[in-house]
Amino acid sequence: MKILNKEILKNGFISLNTNEKDLNLKDEINKLKKEKNAVILAHYYVKGEIQDIADFVGDSLALSQKAAETHADIIVFVGVHFMAETAKILSPQKKVILPDLNAGCSLADSCPDNDFREFILKHPDHTVISYVNTSAKVKALTDIVCTSSNAVKIVESIPKEKQIIFGPDRNLGNYISRLTDREMVIWDGACHVHSEFSLDGILEQKKNNPDAVIIAHPECPKPILTISEFVGSTSALIKFTKENSAKTFIVATEPGVIHEMKKLSADKFFIPAPGEDAECACSECEFMKLNSIEKLYSCLKYEQPEILINEEIRKKAYIPIKRMLDLS
Ligand code: SF4
């Protein structure tokens, strides 16, 4: 086990042995899952082949709810680090593992806990709302957590006379501020995927596909949201494409979500919105894409890398997540 720990320290994940390379990994994962009473939770942004073998696929809110209610002994979180941390905060008695410790999040990283603490101190008496894309330490400084699905509801639950700090996503914060007509003190963070979509590129796609409906995640900047006909969380975007009568959609969020959209609407077309980089036709989250079937198999087999959180931090971080779940 020490050798494995060294490998995780060096690489952030466990590699396959040469004699494991010929295995049918999907069958092996299913066997291990039953033997160990494990559940596989996958985010919509991970590769389609992983979504297909997961027990549950969802967005941040649904995955948090699933993590809270599962009776499995092991939660394999195929997503990014803050999501696995959220699962551990909600299920401290369970082992939570993540296939690759390098799967971080630029948005969560844009809000270091020490800087956020100082920011809060500069705005005393404000209610602190943090998006779920934050570290456990930032959640521990927070009054109530939100996701993009429930952010309006969470903001509206705060009495009008109370002032609000919203972090860390400036685009989501400004969008929710416009929707709720509430002024908020907003942390200046962003997700590098959602903030890099090209407005000109999307308009060009629309010109070439005039019947296509532009849809966007609220982590995108205002100009992208302004030209979008529908703005919503990952789950809301999926639902919209299923129910809307249009045949073609230009999708301004991480393109992994198109896997589920196609499953639900096989007769429709989905065009991933382009990023600012002209060389790149899409805007993928490289952190989500670090997850692979090979790493999922190894992590389930060795039950590592494991997510561990200081108990004092975990208890503090649990309170704002529980408040959110109670309100959802
Ligand atoms: S898409 Fe953005 S917000 Fe989502 S995990 Fe990747 S970096 Fe974080």
PDB file of N, CA and C in Angstrom, residues 16-70:
ATOM      1  N   LEU A  16      -2.310   1.541 -14.496  1.00  0.00           N
ATOM      2  CA  LEU A  16      -2.592   0.109 -14.659  1.00  0.00           C
ATOM      3  C   LEU A  16      -1.279  -0.672 -14.694  1.00  0.00           C
ATOM      4  N   ASN A  17      -1.274  -1.925 -14.142  1.00  0.00           N
ATOM      5  CA  ASN A  17      -0.133  -2.819 -14.314  1.00  0.00           C
ATOM      6  C   ASN A  17      -0.180  -3.367 -15.731  1.00  0.00           C
ATOM      7  N   THR A  18       0.959  -3.858 -16.222  1.00  0.00           N
ATOM      8  CA  THR A  18       0.957  -4.414 -17.594  1.00  0.00           C
ATOM      9  C   THR A  18      -0.040  -5.565 -17.708  1.00  0.00           C
ATOM     10  N   ASN A  19      -0.151  -6.407 -16.651  1.00  0.00           N
ATOM     11  CA  ASN A  19      -1.077  -7.544 -16.757  1.00  0.00           C
ATOM     12  C   ASN A  19      -2.547  -7.130 -16.630  1.00  0.00           C
ATOM     13  N   GLU A  20      -2.807  -5.860 -16.340  1.00  0.00           N
ATOM     14  CA  GLU A  20      -4.209  -5.407 -16.253  1.00  0.00           C
ATOM     15  C   GLU A  20      -4.675  -4.794 -17.579  1.00  0.00           C
ATOM     16  N   LYS A  21      -3.703  -4.564 -18.480  1.00  0.00           N
ATOM     17  CA  LYS A  21      -4.034  -3.818 -19.696  1.00  0.00           C
ATOM     18  C   LYS A  21      -4.982  -4.577 -20.623  1.00  0.00           C
ATOM     19  N   ASP A  22      -5.000  -5.939 -20.505  1.00  0.00           N
ATOM     20  CA  ASP A  22      -5.868  -6.719 -21.390  1.00  0.00           C
ATOM     21  C   ASP A  22      -7.241  -6.988 -20.774  1.00  0.00           C
ATOM     22  N   LEU A  23      -7.455  -6.517 -19.576  1.00  0.00           N
ATOM     23  CA  LEU A  23      -8.741  -6.788 -18.913  1.00  0.00           C
ATOM     24  C   LEU A  23      -9.876  -6.027 -19.590  1.00  0.00           C
ATOM     25  N   ASN A  24     -11.078  -6.584 -19.472  1.00  0.00           N
ATOM     26  CA  ASN A  24     -12.255  -5.812 -19.885  1.00  0.00           C
ATOM     27  C   ASN A  24     -12.590  -4.921 -18.676  1.00  0.00           C
ATOM     28  N   LEU A  25     -12.135  -3.696 -18.733  1.00  0.00           N
ATOM     29  CA  LEU A  25     -12.192  -2.846 -17.541  1.00  0.00           C
ATOM     30  C   LEU A  25     -13.622  -2.524 -17.111  1.00  0.00           C
ATOM     31  N   LYS A  26     -14.515  -2.431 -18.088  1.00  0.00           N
ATOM     32  CA  LYS A  26     -15.901  -2.111 -17.705  1.00  0.00           C
ATOM     33  C   LYS A  26     -16.500  -3.265 -16.891  1.00  0.00           C
ATOM     34  N   ASP A  27     -16.226  -4.521 -17.320  1.00  0.00           N
ATOM     35  CA  ASP A  27     -16.707  -5.681 -16.551  1.00  0.00           C
ATOM     36  C   ASP A  27     -16.072  -5.701 -15.161  1.00  0.00           C
ATOM     37  N   GLU A  28     -14.766  -5.418 -15.125  1.00  0.00           N
ATOM     38  CA  GLU A  28     -14.050  -5.441 -13.840  1.00  0.00           C
ATOM     39  C   GLU A  28     -14.597  -4.372 -12.886  1.00  0.00           C
ATOM     40  N   ILE A  29     -14.896  -3.225 -13.441  1.00  0.00           N
ATOM     41  CA  ILE A  29     -15.443  -2.138 -12.603  1.00  0.00           C
ATOM     42  C   ILE A  29     -16.779  -2.577 -12.017  1.00  0.00           C
ATOM     43  N   ASN A  30     -17.614  -3.185 -12.837  1.00  0.00           N
ATOM     44  CA  ASN A  30     -18.923  -3.647 -12.340  1.00  0.00           C
ATOM     45  C   ASN A  30     -18.764  -4.699 -11.249  1.00  0.00           C
ATOM     46  N   LYS A  31     -17.783  -5.618 -11.423  1.00  0.00           N
ATOM     47  CA  LYS A  31     -17.543  -6.656 -10.403  1.00  0.00           C
ATOM     48  C   LYS A  31     -17.081  -6.010  -9.094  1.00  0.00           C
ATOM     49  N   LEU A  32     -16.082  -5.124  -9.213  1.00  0.00           N
ATOM     50  CA  LEU A  32     -15.530  -4.475  -8.010  1.00  0.00           C
ATOM     51  C   LEU A  32     -16.601  -3.680  -7.273  1.00  0.00           C
ATOM     52  N   LYS A  33     -17.436  -3.037  -8.060  1.00  0.00           N
ATOM     53  CA  LYS A  33     -18.488  -2.199  -7.479  1.00  0.00           C
ATOM     54  C   LYS A  33     -19.419  -3.030  -6.594  1.00  0.00           C
ATOM     55  N   LYS A  34     -19.786  -4.211  -7.096  1.00  0.00           N
ATOM     56  CA  LYS A  34     -20.674  -5.091  -6.308  1.00  0.00           C
ATOM     57  C   LYS A  34     -19.944  -5.621  -5.088  1.00  0.00           C
ATOM     58  N   GLU A  35     -18.723  -6.133  -5.294  1.00  0.00           N
ATOM     59  CA  GLU A  35     -17.942  -6.709  -4.180  1.00  0.00           C
ATOM     60  C   GLU A  35     -17.773  -5.707  -3.048  1.00  0.00           C
ATOM     61  N   LYS A  36     -17.533  -4.448  -3.402  1.00  0.00           N
ATOM     62  CA  LYS A  36     -17.174  -3.436  -2.401  1.00  0.00           C
ATOM     63  C   LYS A  36     -18.348  -2.579  -1.965  1.00  0.00           C
ATOM     64  N   ASN A  37     -19.526  -2.860  -2.481  1.00  0.00           N
ATOM     65  CA  ASN A  37     -20.703  -2.019  -2.214  1.00  0.00           C
ATOM     66  C   ASN A  37     -20.383  -0.545  -2.470  1.00  0.00           C
ATOM     67  N   ALA A  38     -19.917  -0.297  -3.700  1.00  0.00           N
ATOM     68  CA  ALA A  38     -19.540   1.073  -4.086  1.00  0.00           C
ATOM     69  C   ALA A  38     -20.578   1.650  -5.029  1.00  0.00           C
ATOM     70  N   VAL A  39     -20.661   2.975  -5.059  1.00  0.00           N
ATOM     71  CA  VAL A  39     -21.541   3.647  -6.005  1.00  0.00           C
ATOM     72  C   VAL A  39     -20.676   4.604  -6.833  1.00  0.00           C
ATOM     73  N   ILE A  40     -20.951   4.649  -8.140  1.00  0.00           N
ATOM     74  CA  ILE A  40     -20.183   5.548  -9.013  1.00  0.00           C
ATOM     75  C   ILE A  40     -21.056   6.736  -9.381  1.00  0.00           C
ATOM     76  N   LEU A  41     -20.622   7.926  -8.954  1.00  0.00           N
ATOM     77  CA  LEU A  41     -21.328   9.160  -9.302  1.00  0.00           C
ATOM     78  C   LEU A  41     -20.492   9.879 -10.364  1.00  0.00           C
ATOM     79  N   ALA A  42     -21.128  10.288 -11.451  1.00  0.00           N
ATOM     80  CA  ALA A  42     -20.374  10.965 -12.514  1.00  0.00           C
ATOM     81  C   ALA A  42     -21.046  12.272 -12.895  1.00  0.00           C
ATOM     82  N   HIS A  43     -20.223  13.273 -13.150  1.00  0.00           N
ATOM     83  CA  HIS A  43     -20.761  14.568 -13.594  1.00  0.00           C
ATOM     84  C   HIS A  43     -20.990  14.530 -15.103  1.00  0.00           C
ATOM     85  N   TYR A  44     -21.947  15.340 -15.567  1.00  0.00           N
ATOM     86  CA  TYR A  44     -22.271  15.404 -16.992  1.00  0.00           C
ATOM     87  C   TYR A  44     -21.091  15.822 -17.871  1.00  0.00           C
ATOM     88  N   TYR A  45     -20.054  16.416 -17.276  1.00  0.00           N
ATOM     89  CA  TYR A  45     -18.935  16.891 -18.096  1.00  0.00           C
ATOM     90  C   TYR A  45     -17.859  15.824 -18.329  1.00  0.00           C
ATOM     91  N   VAL A  46     -17.960  14.652 -17.656  1.00  0.00           N
ATOM     92  CA  VAL A  46     -16.915  13.644 -17.881  1.00  0.00           C
ATOM     93  C   VAL A  46     -17.201  12.896 -19.179  1.00  0.00           C
ATOM     94  N   LYS A  47     -16.212  12.124 -19.626  1.00  0.00           N
ATOM     95  CA  LYS A  47     -16.348  11.444 -20.927  1.00  0.00           C
ATOM     96  C   LYS A  47     -17.593  10.563 -20.951  1.00  0.00           C
ATOM     97  N   GLY A  48     -18.217  10.469 -22.144  1.00  0.00           N
ATOM     98  CA  GLY A  48     -19.456   9.710 -22.306  1.00  0.00           C
ATOM     99  C   GLY A  48     -19.346   8.268 -21.854  1.00  0.00           C
ATOM    100  N   GLU A  49     -18.200   7.606 -22.135  1.00  0.00           N
ATOM    101  CA  GLU A  49     -18.069   6.184 -21.779  1.00  0.00           C
ATOM    102  C   GLU A  49     -18.113   6.001 -20.258  1.00  0.00           C
ATOM    103  N   ILE A  50     -17.701   7.017 -19.512  1.00  0.00           N
ATOM    104  CA  ILE A  50     -17.781   6.914 -18.041  1.00  0.00           C
ATOM    105  C   ILE A  50     -19.221   7.170 -17.598  1.00  0.00           C
ATOM    106  N   GLN A  51     -19.853   8.167 -18.198  1.00  0.00           N
ATOM    107  CA  GLN A  51     -21.268   8.428 -17.867  1.00  0.00           C
ATOM    108  C   GLN A  51     -22.088   7.147 -18.056  1.00  0.00           C
ATOM    109  N   ASP A  52     -21.744   6.374 -19.118  1.00  0.00           N
ATOM    110  CA  ASP A  52     -22.540   5.176 -19.425  1.00  0.00           C
ATOM    111  C   ASP A  52     -22.415   4.072 -18.386  1.00  0.00           C
ATOM    112  N   ILE A  53     -21.313   4.033 -17.630  1.00  0.00           N
ATOM    113  CA  ILE A  53     -21.209   2.952 -16.634  1.00  0.00           C
ATOM    114  C   ILE A  53     -21.450   3.460 -15.210  1.00  0.00           C
ATOM    115  N   ALA A  54     -21.726   4.746 -15.066  1.00  0.00           N
ATOM    116  CA  ALA A  54     -21.961   5.294 -13.716  1.00  0.00           C
ATOM    117  C   ALA A  54     -23.337   4.865 -13.203  1.00  0.00           C
ATOM    118  N   ASP A  55     -23.478   4.808 -11.880  1.00  0.00           N
ATOM    119  CA  ASP A  55     -24.793   4.506 -11.291  1.00  0.00           C
ATOM    120  C   ASP A  55     -25.689   5.720 -11.359  1.00  0.00           C
ATOM    121  N   PHE A  56     -25.048   6.877 -11.316  1.00  0.00           N
ATOM    122  CA  PHE A  56     -25.836   8.100 -11.332  1.00  0.00           C
ATOM    123  C   PHE A  56     -25.030   9.187 -12.021  1.00  0.00           C
ATOM    124  N   VAL A  57     -25.676   9.880 -12.960  1.00  0.00           N
ATOM    125  CA  VAL A  57     -25.020  10.989 -13.668  1.00  0.00           C
ATOM    126  C   VAL A  57     -25.836  12.243 -13.353  1.00  0.00           C
ATOM    127  N   GLY A  58     -25.175  13.331 -13.051  1.00  0.00           N
ATOM    128  CA  GLY A  58     -25.951  14.519 -12.713  1.00  0.00           C
ATOM    129  C   GLY A  58     -25.114  15.777 -12.680  1.00  0.00           C
ATOM    130  N   ASP A  59     -25.761  16.878 -12.287  1.00  0.00           N
ATOM    131  CA  ASP A  59     -25.038  18.131 -12.091  1.00  0.00           C
ATOM    132  C   ASP A  59     -24.684  18.249 -10.605  1.00  0.00           C
ATOM    133  N   SER A  60     -24.116  19.394 -10.225  1.00  0.00           N
ATOM    134  CA  SER A  60     -23.588  19.511  -8.853  1.00  0.00           C
ATOM    135  C   SER A  60     -24.655  19.302  -7.784  1.00  0.00           C
ATOM    136  N   LEU A  61     -25.843  19.882  -7.996  1.00  0.00           N
ATOM    137  CA  LEU A  61     -26.887  19.756  -6.979  1.00  0.00           C
ATOM    138  C   LEU A  61     -27.348  18.304  -6.850  1.00  0.00           C
ATOM    139  N   ALA A  62     -27.659  17.692  -7.990  1.00  0.00           N
ATOM    140  CA  ALA A  62     -28.156  16.310  -7.952  1.00  0.00           C
ATOM    141  C   ALA A  62     -27.107  15.373  -7.361  1.00  0.00           C
ATOM    142  N   LEU A  63     -25.838  15.594  -7.696  1.00  0.00           N
ATOM    143  CA  LEU A  63     -24.786  14.719  -7.173  1.00  0.00           C
ATOM    144  C   LEU A  63     -24.610  14.920  -5.664  1.00  0.00           C
ATOM    145  N   SER A  64     -24.758  16.169  -5.204  1.00  0.00           N
ATOM    146  CA  SER A  64     -24.673  16.412  -3.748  1.00  0.00           C
ATOM    147  C   SER A  64     -25.807  15.682  -3.040  1.00  0.00           C
ATOM    148  N   GLN A  65     -27.004  15.758  -3.638  1.00  0.00           N
ATOM    149  CA  GLN A  65     -28.156  15.090  -3.011  1.00  0.00           C
ATOM    150  C   GLN A  65     -27.947  13.578  -3.001  1.00  0.00           C
ATOM    151  N   LYS A  66     -27.427  13.062  -4.102  1.00  0.00           N
ATOM    152  CA  LYS A  66     -27.192  11.613  -4.206  1.00  0.00           C
ATOM    153  C   LYS A  66     -26.152  11.178  -3.171  1.00  0.00           C
ATOM    154  N   ALA A  67     -25.086  11.984  -3.053  1.00  0.00           N
ATOM    155  CA  ALA A  67     -24.023  11.651  -2.090  1.00  0.00           C
ATOM    156  C   ALA A  67     -24.580  11.628  -0.667  1.00  0.00           C
ATOM    157  N   ALA A  68     -25.550  12.501  -0.406  1.00  0.00           N
ATOM    158  CA  ALA A  68     -26.110  12.576   0.954  1.00  0.00           C
ATOM    159  C   ALA A  68     -26.969  11.360   1.269  1.00  0.00           C
ATOM    160  N   GLU A  69     -27.592  10.777   0.246  1.00  0.00           N
ATOM    161  CA  GLU A  69     -28.573   9.727   0.548  1.00  0.00           C
ATOM    162  C   GLU A  69     -28.101   8.296   0.268  1.00  0.00           C
ATOM    163  N   THR A  70     -26.922   8.138  -0.350  1.00  0.00           N
ATOM    164  CA  THR A  70     -26.497   6.784  -0.728  1.00  0.00           C
ATOM    165  C   THR A  70     -26.177   5.912   0.509  1.00  0.00           C
TER     166      THR A  70
END
